CSV table of C-alpha atoms and ligand atoms in Angstrom, one decimal:
chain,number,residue,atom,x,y,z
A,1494,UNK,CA,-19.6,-12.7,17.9
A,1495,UNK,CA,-19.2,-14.1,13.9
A,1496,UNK,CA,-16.4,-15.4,12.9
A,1497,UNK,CA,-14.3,-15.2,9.7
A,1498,UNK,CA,-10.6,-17.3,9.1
A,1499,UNK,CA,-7.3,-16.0,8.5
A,1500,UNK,CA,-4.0,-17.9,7.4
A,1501,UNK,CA,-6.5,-20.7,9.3
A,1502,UNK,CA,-6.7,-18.8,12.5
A,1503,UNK,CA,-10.3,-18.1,14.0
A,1504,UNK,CA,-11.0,-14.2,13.7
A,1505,UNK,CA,-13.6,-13.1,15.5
A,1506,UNK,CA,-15.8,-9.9,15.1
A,1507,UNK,CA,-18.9,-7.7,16.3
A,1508,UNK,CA,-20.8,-6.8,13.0
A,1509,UNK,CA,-23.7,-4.5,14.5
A,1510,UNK,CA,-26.0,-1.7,12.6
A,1511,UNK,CA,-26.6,-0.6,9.3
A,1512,UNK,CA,-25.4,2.2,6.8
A,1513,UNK,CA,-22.1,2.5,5.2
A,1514,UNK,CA,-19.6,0.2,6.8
A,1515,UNK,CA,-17.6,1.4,9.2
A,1516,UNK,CA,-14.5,-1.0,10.3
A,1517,UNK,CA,-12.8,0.1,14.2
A,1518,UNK,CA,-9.8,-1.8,15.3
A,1519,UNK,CA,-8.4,-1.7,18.8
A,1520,UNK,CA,-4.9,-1.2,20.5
A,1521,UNK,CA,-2.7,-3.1,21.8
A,1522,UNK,CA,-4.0,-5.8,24.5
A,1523,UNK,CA,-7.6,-4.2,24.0
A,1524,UNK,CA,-10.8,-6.0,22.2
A,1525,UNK,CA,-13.6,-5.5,19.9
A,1526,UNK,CA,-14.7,-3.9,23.1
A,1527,UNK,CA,-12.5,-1.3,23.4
A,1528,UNK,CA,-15.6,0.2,21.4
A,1529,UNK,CA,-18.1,-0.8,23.3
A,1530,UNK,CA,-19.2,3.2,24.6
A,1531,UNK,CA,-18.6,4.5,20.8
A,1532,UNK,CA,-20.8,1.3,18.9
A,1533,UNK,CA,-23.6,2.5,20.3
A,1534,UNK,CA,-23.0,6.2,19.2
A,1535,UNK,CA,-22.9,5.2,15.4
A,1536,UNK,CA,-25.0,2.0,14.9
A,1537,UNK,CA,-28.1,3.7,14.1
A,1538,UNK,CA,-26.2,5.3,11.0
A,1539,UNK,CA,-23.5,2.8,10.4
A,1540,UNK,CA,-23.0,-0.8,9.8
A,1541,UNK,CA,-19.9,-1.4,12.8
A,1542,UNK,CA,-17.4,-4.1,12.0
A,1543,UNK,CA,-15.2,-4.6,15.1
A,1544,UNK,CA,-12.9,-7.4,15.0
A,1545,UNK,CA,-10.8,-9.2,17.9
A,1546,UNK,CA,-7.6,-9.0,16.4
A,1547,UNK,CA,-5.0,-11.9,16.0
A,1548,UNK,CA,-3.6,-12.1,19.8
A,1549,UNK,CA,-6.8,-10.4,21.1
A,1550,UNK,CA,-9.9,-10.8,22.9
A,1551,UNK,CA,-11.9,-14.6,21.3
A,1552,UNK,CA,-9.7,-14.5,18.5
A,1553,UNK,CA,-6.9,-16.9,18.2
A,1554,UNK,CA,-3.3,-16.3,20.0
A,1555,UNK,CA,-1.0,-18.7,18.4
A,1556,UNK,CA,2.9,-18.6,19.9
A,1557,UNK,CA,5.2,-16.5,18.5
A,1558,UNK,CA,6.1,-13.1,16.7
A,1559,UNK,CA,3.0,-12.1,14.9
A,1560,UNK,CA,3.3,-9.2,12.4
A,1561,UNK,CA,1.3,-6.1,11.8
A,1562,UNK,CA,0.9,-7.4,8.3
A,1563,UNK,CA,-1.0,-10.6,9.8
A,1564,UNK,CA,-3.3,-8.2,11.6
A,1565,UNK,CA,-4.3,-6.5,8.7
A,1566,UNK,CA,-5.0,-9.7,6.9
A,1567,UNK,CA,-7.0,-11.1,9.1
A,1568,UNK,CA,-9.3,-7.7,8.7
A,1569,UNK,CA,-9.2,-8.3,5.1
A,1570,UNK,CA,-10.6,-11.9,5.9
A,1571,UNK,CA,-13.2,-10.4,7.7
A,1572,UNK,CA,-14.5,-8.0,5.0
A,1573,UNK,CA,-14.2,-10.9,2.7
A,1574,UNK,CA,-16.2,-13.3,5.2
A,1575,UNK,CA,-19.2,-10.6,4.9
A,1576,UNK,CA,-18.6,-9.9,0.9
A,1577,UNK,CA,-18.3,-6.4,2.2
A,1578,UNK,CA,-16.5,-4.5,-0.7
A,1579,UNK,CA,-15.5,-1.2,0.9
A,1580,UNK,CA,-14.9,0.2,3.6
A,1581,UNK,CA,-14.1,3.2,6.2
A,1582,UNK,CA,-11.0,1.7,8.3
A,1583,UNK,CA,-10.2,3.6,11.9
A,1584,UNK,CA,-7.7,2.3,14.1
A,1585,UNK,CA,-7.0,2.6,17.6
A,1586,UNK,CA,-3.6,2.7,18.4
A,1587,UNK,CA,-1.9,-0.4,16.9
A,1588,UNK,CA,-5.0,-0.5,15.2
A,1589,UNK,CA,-3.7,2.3,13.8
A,1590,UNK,CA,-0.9,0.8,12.9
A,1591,UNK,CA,-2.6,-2.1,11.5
A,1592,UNK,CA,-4.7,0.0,9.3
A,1593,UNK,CA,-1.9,1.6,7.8
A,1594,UNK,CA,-0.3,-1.7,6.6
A,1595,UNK,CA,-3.8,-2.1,5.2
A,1596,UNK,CA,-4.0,0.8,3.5
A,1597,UNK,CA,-0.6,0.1,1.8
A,1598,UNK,CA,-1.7,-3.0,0.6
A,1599,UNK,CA,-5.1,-3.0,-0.2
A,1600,UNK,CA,-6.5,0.8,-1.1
A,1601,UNK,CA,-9.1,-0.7,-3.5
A,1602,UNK,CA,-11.0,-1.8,-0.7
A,1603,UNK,CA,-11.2,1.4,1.3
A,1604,UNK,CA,-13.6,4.5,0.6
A,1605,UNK,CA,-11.0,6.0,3.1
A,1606,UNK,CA,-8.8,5.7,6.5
A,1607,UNK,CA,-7.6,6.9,10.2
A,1608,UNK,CA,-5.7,6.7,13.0
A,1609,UNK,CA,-7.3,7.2,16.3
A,1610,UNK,CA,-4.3,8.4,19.0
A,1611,UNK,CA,-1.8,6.4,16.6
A,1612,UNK,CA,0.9,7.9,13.9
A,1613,UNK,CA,2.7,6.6,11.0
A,1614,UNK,CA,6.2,6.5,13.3
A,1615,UNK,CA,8.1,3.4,13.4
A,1616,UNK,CA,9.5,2.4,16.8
A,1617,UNK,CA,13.2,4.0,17.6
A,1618,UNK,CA,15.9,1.7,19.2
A,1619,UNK,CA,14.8,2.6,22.6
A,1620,UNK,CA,11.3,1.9,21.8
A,1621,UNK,CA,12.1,-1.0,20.0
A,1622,UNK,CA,14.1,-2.6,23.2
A,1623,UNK,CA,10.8,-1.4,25.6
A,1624,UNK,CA,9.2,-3.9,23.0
A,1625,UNK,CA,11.3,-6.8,23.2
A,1626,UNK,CA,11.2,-6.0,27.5
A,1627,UNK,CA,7.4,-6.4,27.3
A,1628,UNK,CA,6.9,-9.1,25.3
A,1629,UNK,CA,9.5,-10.9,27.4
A,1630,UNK,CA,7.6,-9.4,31.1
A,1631,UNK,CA,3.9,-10.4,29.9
A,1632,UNK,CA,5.5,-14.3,28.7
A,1633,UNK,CA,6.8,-14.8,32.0
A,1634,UNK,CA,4.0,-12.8,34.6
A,1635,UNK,CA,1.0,-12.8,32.1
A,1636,UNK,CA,-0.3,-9.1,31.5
A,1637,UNK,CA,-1.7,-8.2,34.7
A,1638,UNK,CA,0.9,-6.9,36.5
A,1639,UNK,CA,1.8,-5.0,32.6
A,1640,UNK,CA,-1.4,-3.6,32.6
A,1641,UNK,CA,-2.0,-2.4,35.7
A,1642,UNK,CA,1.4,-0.6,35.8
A,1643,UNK,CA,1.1,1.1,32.2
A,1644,UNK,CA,-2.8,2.1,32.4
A,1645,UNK,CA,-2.7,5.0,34.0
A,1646,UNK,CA,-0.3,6.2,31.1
A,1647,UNK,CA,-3.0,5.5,28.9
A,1648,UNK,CA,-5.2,8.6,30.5
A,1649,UNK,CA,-4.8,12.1,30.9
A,1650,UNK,CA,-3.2,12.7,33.9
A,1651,UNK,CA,-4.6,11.6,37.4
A,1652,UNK,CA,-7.4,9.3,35.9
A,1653,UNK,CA,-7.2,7.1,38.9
A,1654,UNK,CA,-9.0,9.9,40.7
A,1655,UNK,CA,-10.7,11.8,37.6
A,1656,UNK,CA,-12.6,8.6,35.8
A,1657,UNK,CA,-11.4,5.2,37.6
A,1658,UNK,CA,-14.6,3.0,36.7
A,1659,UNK,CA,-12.9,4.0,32.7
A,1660,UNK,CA,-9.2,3.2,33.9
A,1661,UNK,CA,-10.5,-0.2,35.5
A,1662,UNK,CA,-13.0,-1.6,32.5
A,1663,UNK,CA,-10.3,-0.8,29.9
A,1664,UNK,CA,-7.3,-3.0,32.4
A,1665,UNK,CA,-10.5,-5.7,33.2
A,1666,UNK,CA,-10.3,-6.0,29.2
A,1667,UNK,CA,-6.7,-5.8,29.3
A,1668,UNK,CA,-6.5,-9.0,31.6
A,1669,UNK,CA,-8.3,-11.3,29.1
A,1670,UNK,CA,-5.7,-11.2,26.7
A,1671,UNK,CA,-3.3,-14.1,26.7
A,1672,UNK,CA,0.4,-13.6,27.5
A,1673,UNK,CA,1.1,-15.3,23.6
A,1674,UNK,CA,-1.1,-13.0,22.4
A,1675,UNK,CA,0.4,-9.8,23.6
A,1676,UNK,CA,3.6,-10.9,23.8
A,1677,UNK,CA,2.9,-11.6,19.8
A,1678,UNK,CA,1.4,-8.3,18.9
A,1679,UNK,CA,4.6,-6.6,21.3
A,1680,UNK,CA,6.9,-8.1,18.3
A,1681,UNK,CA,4.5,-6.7,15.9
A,1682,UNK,CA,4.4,-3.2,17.2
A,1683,UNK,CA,8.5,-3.4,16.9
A,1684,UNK,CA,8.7,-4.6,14.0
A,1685,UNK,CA,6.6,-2.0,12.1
A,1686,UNK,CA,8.2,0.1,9.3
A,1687,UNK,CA,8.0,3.8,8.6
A,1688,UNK,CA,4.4,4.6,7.2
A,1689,UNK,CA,4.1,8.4,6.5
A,1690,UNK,CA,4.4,7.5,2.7
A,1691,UNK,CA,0.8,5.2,2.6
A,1692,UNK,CA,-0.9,8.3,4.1
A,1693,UNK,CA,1.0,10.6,2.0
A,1694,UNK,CA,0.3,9.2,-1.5
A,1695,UNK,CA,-2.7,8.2,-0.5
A,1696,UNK,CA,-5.8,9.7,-2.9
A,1697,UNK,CA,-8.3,8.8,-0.2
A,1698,UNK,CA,-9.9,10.7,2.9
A,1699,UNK,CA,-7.9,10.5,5.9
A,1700,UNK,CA,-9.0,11.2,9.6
A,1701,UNK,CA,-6.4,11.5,12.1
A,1702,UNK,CA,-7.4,12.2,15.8
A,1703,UNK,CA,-5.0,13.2,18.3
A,1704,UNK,CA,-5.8,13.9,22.2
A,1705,UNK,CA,-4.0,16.6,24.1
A,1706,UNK,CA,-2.9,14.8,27.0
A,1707,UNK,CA,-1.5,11.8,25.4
A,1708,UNK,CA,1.8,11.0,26.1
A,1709,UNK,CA,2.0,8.1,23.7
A,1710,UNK,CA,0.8,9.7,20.2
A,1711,UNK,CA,1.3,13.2,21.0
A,1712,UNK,CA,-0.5,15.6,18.1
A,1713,UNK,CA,2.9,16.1,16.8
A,1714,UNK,CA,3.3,12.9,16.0
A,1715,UNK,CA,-0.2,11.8,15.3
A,1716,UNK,CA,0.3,14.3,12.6
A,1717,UNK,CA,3.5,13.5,11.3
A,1718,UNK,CA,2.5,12.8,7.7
A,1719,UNK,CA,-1.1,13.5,5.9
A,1720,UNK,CA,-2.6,14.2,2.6
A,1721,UNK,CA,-4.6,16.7,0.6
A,1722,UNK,CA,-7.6,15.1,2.0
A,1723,UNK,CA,-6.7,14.8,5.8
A,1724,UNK,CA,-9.2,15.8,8.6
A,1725,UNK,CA,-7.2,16.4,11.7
A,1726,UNK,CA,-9.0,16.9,15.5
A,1727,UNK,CA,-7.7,17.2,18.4
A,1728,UNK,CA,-9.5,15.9,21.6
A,1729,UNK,CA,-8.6,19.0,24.4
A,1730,UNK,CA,-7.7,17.0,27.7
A,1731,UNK,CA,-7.7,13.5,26.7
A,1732,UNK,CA,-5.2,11.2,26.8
A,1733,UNK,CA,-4.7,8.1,24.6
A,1734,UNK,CA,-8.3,6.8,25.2
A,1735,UNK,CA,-10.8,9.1,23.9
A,1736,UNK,CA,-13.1,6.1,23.3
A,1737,UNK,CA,-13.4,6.2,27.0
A,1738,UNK,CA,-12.2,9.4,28.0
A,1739,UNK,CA,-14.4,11.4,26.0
A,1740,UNK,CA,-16.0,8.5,23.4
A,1741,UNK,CA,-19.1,11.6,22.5
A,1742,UNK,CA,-16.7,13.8,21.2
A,1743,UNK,CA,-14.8,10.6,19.4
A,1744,UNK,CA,-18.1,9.8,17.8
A,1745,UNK,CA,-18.8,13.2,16.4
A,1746,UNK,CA,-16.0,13.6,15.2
A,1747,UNK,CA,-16.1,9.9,13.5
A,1748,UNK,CA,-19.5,10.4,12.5
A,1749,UNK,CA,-19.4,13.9,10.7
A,1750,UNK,CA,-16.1,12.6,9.0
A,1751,UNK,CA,-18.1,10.0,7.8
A,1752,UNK,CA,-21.4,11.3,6.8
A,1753,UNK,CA,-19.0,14.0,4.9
A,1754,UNK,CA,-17.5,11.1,2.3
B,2915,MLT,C1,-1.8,0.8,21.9
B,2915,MLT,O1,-2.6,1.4,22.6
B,2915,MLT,O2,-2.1,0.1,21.0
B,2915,MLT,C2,-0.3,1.0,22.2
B,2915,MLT,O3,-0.1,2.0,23.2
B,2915,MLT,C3,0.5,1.4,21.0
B,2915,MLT,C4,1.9,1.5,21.2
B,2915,MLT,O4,2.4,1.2,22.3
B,2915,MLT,O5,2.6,1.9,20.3
């Protein structure tokens, strides 16, 4: 793994194939290898960035509330690191999230964006409190016990029986992150404004991809905002993890998206 520095925090990264770049972020207490069955797929036409992000996998998990904001920066350090001008950003989940707050900020340095079973939806008051109880659950039992009660959620139904070598590598990856690091990102997550408006007024390509089956970011509100220039896919019978559940399909769909810039 290379390494670039954020706000003086170690950020560490897979940079692997060639082509246009292609930059994939992972969800919440996930890794650079949350991509490791979809890397493969698109190396032999793309130049893969994956980073660890702040709280995640070998990159740093300082104490304390991190912010979606931070993530985002420390992609920026990345592409910076490998004097990488622009990119295509994709974002699982709270990657998804993180791209976003990239998106806002820096455009200039995207050829374009998408979410990947994410949505531009802020938390609501419940969701926010389920935050606050998580952060607070993983800082006193480290994330084991978390992960192995909300995985399963994380699939289409009955993937304990369906696919459970997928359901145990993705909580084996779960376990390596630190209880400061997810606690941080939890705060993160919370704390995330209302986004619609970056994909709305956005003039760039925008790929959102939705499964049927997930119970986290539903099509409805995977779609909840787009542009003149939005893709949209849905991924019949997966859940939240297409990128294990069905990672050909992902690919395709990421590659043609791509290759049609
Ligand atoms: C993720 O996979 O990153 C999380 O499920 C996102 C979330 O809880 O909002």
């Amino acid at each position: 793994m290379e390494r670039a520095n954020s706000q003086g925090l170690p950020i560490r990264f897979v940079d692997r194939g060639e082509g246009p770049a292609l930059v994939l972020l992972h969800g919440f207490v996930g890794s650079a290898d949350y991509w490791e069955e979809i890397v493969p797929l698109l190396e032999k036409h793309f130049r893969c960035i994956v980073p660890d992000l702040l709280g995640h996998g070998q990159s740093e998990a300082p104490q304390g509330a991190y912010t979606i904001e931070q993530l985002a920066d420390g992609v920026l350090s990345i592409l910076d690191t490998l004097n990488v001008e622009k990119v295509i950003l994709l974002g699982h989940s709270m990657g998804g999230y993180t791209a976003l707050s990239f998106a806002e900020r820096y455009p200039k340095r995207l050829r374009a964006f998408g979410l990947i079973h994410s949505m531009p939806l802020p938390d609501d008051e419940g969701g926010k409190q389920k935050r606050t109880a998580v952060a607070e659950r993983v800082r006193k039992e480290g994330v084991k016990p978390f992960v192995d009660e909300a995985s399963p959620n994380w699939f289409a139904p009955n993937a304990e029986t369906t696919m459970p070598a997928a359901l145990e590598r993705v909580r084996e990856i779960g376990y390596a992150t630190s209880r400061e690091g997810a606690a941080g990102a939890a705060f993160a997550m919370r704390e995330r404004p209302d986004r619609g408006h970056v994909i709305r007024n956005s003039n760039l390509p925008v790929l959102l991809i939705a499964g049927s089956e997930d119970g986290i970011a539903p099509p409805e509100k995977a779609f909840a905002a787009e542009n003149a220039q939005t893709s949209k896919y849905v991924i019949e019978g997966s859940g939240h993890m297409s990128l294990f559940e069905a990672p050909q399909q992902l690919a395709r769909h990421i590659a043609s998206f791509a290759e049609g810039l």
